mmCIF file of N, CA and C in Angstrom:
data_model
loop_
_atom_site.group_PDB
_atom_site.id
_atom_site.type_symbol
_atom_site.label_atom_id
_atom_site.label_comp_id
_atom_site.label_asym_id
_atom_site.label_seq_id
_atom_site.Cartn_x
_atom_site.Cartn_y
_atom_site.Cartn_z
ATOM 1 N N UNK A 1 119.912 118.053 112.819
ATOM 2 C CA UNK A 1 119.773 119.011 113.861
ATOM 3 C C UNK A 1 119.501 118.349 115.201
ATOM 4 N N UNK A 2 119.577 118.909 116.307
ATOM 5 C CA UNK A 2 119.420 118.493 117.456
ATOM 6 C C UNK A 2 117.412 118.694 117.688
ATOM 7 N N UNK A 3 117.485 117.574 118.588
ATOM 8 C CA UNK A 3 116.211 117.526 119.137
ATOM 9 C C UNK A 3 115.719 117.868 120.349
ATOM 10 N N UNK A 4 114.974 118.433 121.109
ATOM 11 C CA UNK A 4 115.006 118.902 122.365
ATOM 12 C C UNK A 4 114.013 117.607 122.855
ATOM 13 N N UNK A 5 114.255 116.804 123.773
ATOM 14 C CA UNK A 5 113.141 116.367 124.624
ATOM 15 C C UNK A 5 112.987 116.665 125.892
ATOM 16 N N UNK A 6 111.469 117.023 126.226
ATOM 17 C CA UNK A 6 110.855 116.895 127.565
ATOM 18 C C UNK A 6 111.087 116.159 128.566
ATOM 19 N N UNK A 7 111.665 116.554 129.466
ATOM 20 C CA UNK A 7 112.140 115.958 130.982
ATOM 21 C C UNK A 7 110.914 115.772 131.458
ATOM 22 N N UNK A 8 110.886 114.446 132.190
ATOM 23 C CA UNK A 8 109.140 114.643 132.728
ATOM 24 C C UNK A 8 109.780 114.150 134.250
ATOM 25 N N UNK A 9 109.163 114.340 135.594
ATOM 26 C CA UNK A 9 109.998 113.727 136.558
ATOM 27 C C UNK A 9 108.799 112.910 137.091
ATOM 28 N N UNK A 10 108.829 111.696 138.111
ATOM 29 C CA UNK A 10 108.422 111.330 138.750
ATOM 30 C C UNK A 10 108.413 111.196 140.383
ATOM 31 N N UNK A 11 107.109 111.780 140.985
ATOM 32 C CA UNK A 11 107.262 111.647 142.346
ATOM 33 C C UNK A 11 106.551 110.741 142.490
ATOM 34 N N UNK A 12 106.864 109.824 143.936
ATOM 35 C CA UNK A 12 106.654 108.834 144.703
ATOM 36 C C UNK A 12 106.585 109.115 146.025
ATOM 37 N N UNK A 13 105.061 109.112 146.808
ATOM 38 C CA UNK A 13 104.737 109.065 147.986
ATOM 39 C C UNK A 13 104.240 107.439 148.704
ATOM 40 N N UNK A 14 105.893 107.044 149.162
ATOM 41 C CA UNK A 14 105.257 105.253 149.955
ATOM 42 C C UNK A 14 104.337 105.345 150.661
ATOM 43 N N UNK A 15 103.612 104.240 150.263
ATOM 44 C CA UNK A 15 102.894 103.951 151.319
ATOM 45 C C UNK A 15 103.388 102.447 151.829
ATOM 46 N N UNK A 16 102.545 101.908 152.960
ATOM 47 C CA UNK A 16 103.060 100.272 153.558
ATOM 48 C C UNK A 16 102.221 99.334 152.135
ATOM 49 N N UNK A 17 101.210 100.009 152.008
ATOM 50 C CA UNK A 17 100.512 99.270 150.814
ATOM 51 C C UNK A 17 99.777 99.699 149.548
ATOM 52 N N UNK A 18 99.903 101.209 149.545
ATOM 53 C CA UNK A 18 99.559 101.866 148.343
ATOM 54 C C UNK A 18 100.225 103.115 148.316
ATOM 55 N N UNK A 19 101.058 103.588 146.666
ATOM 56 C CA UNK A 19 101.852 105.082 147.081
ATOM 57 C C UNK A 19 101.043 105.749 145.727
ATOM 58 N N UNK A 20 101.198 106.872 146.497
ATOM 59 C CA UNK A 20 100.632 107.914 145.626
ATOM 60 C C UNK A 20 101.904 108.320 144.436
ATOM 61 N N UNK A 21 101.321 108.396 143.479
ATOM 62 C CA UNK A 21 102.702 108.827 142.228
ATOM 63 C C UNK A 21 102.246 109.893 141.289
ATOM 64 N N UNK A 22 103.114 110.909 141.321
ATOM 65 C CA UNK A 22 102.392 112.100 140.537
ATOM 66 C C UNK A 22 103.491 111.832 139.201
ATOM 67 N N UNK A 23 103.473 112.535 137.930
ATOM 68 C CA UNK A 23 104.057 112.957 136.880
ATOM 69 C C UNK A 23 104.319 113.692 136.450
ATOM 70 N N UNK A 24 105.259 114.722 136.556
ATOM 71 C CA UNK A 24 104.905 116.127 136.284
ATOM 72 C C UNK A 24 106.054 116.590 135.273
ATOM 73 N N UNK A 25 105.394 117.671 134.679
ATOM 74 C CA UNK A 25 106.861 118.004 132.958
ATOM 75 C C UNK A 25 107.878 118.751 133.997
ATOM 76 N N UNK A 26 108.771 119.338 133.231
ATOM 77 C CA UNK A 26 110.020 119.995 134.243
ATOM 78 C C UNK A 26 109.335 121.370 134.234
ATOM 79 N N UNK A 27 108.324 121.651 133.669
ATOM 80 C CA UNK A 27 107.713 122.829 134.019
ATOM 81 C C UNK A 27 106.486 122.818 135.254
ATOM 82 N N UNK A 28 106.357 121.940 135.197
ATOM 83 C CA UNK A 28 105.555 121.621 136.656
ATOM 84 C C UNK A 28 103.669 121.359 136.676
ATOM 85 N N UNK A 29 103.435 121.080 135.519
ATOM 86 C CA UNK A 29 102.463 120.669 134.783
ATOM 87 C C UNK A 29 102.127 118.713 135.421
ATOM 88 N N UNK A 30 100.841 118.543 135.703
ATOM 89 C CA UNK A 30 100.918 117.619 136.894
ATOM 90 C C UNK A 30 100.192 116.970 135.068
ATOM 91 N N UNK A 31 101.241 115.223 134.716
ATOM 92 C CA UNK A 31 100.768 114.612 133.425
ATOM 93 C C UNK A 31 99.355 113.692 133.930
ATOM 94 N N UNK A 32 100.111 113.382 135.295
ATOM 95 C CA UNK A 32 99.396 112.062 135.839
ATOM 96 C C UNK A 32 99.093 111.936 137.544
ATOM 97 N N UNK A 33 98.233 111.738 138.103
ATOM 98 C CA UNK A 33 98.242 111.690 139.158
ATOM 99 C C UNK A 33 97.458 109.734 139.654
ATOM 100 N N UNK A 34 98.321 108.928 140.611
ATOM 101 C CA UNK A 34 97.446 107.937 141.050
ATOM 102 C C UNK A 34 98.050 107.014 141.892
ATOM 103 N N UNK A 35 96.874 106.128 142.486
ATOM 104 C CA UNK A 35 97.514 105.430 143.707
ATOM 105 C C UNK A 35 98.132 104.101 142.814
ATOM 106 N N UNK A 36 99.324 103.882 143.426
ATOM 107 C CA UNK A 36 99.432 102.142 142.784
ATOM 108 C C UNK A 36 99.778 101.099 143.993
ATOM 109 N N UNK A 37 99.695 100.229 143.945
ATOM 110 C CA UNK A 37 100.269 99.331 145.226
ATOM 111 C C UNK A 37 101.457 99.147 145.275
ATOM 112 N N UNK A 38 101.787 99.554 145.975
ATOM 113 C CA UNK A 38 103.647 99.863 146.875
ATOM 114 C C UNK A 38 104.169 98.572 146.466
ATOM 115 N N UNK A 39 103.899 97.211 146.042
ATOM 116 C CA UNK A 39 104.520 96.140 145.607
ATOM 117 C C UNK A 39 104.695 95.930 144.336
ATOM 118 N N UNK A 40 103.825 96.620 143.548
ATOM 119 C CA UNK A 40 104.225 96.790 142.449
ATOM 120 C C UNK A 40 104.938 97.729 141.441
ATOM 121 N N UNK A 41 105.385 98.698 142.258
ATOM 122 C CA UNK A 41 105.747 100.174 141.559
ATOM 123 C C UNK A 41 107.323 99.918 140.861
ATOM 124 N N UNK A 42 107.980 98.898 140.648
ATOM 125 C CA UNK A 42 108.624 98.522 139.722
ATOM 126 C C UNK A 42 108.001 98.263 138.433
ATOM 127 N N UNK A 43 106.867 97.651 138.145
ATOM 128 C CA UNK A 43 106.068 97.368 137.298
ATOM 129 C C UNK A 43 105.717 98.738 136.768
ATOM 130 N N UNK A 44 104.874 99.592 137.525
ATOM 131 C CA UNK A 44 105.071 100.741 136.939
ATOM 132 C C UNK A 44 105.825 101.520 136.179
ATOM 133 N N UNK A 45 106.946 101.992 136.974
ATOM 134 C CA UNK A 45 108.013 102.308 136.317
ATOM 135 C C UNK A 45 108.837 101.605 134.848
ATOM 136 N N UNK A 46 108.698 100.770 135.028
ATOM 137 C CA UNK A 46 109.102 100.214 133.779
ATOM 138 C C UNK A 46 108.142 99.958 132.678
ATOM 139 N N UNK A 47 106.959 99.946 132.721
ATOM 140 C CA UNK A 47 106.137 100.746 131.930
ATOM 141 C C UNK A 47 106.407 102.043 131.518
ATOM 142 N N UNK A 48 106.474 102.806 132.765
ATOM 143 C CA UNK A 48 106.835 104.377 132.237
ATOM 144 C C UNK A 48 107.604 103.946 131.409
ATOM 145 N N UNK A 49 108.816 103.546 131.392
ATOM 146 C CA UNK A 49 109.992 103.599 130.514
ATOM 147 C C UNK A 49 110.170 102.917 129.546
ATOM 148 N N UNK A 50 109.267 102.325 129.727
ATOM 149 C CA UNK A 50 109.130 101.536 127.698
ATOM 150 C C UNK A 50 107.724 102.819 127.059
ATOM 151 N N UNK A 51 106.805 103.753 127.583
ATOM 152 C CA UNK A 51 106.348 104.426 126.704
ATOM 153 C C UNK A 51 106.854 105.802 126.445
ATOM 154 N N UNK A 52 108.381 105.627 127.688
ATOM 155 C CA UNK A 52 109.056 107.176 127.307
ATOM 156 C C UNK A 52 110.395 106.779 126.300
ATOM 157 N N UNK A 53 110.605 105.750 126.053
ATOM 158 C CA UNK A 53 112.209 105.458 125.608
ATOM 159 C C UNK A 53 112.932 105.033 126.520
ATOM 160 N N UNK A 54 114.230 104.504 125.893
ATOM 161 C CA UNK A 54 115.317 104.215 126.744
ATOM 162 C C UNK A 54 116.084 105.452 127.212
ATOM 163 N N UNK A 55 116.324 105.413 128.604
ATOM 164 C CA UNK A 55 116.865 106.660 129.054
ATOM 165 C C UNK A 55 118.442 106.434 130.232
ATOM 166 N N UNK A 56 119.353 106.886 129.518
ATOM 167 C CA UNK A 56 120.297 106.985 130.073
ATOM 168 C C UNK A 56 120.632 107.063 132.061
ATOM 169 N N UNK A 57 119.778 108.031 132.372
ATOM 170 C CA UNK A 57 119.867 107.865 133.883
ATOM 171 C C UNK A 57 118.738 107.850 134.365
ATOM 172 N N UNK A 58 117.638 106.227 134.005
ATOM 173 C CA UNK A 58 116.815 106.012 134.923
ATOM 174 C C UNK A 58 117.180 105.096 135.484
ATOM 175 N N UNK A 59 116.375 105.291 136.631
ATOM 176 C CA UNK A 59 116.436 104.039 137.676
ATOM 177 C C UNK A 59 115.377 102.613 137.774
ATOM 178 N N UNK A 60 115.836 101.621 137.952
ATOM 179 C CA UNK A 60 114.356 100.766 138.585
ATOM 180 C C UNK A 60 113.981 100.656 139.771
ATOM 181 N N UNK A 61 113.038 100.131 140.028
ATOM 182 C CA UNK A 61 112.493 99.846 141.226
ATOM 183 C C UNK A 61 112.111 98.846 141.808
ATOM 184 N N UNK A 62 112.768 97.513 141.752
ATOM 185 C CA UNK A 62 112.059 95.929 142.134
ATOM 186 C C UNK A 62 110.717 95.617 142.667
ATOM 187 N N UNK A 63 110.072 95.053 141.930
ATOM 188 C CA UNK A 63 108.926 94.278 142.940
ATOM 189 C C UNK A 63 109.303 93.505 144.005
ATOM 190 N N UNK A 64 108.550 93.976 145.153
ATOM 191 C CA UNK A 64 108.972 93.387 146.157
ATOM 192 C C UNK A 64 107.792 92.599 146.588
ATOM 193 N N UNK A 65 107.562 91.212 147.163
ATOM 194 C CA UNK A 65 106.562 90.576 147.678
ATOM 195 C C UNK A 65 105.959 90.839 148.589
ATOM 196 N N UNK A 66 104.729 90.654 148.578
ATOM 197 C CA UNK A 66 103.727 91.101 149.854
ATOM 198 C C UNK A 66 104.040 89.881 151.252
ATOM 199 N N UNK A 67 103.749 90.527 152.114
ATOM 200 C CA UNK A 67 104.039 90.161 153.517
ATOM 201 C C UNK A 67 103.063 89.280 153.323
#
């Protein structure tokens, strides 16, 4: 049988050195709320995505080096 999974989306508010990142289900249920440092939010994300599965249309996000 088919399986239904939960869409969860991620927002991202940049900052120059810390962004705010919420988590929320497609129903609008907030999973996660927190600051991370804007240089690392590739790291993040790819966390997310090794504890959600492999997913067809995600994106990454590179670490980028601090000034």
């Amino acid at each position: 049988g088919c399986v239904a999974h939960a869409m969860e989306y991620v927002a991202i508010d940049l900052g120059a050195r810390e962004s705010q990142i919420c988590v929320l289900t497609e129903k609008g249920t907030i999973l996660e709320e927190k600051r991370w440092p804007t240089v690392r939010l590739g790291r993040y994300l790819e966390k997310q995505r090794s504890q959600q599965g492999k997913g067809s249309h995600r994106q990454s996000v590179p670490d980028q080096k601090a000034d």
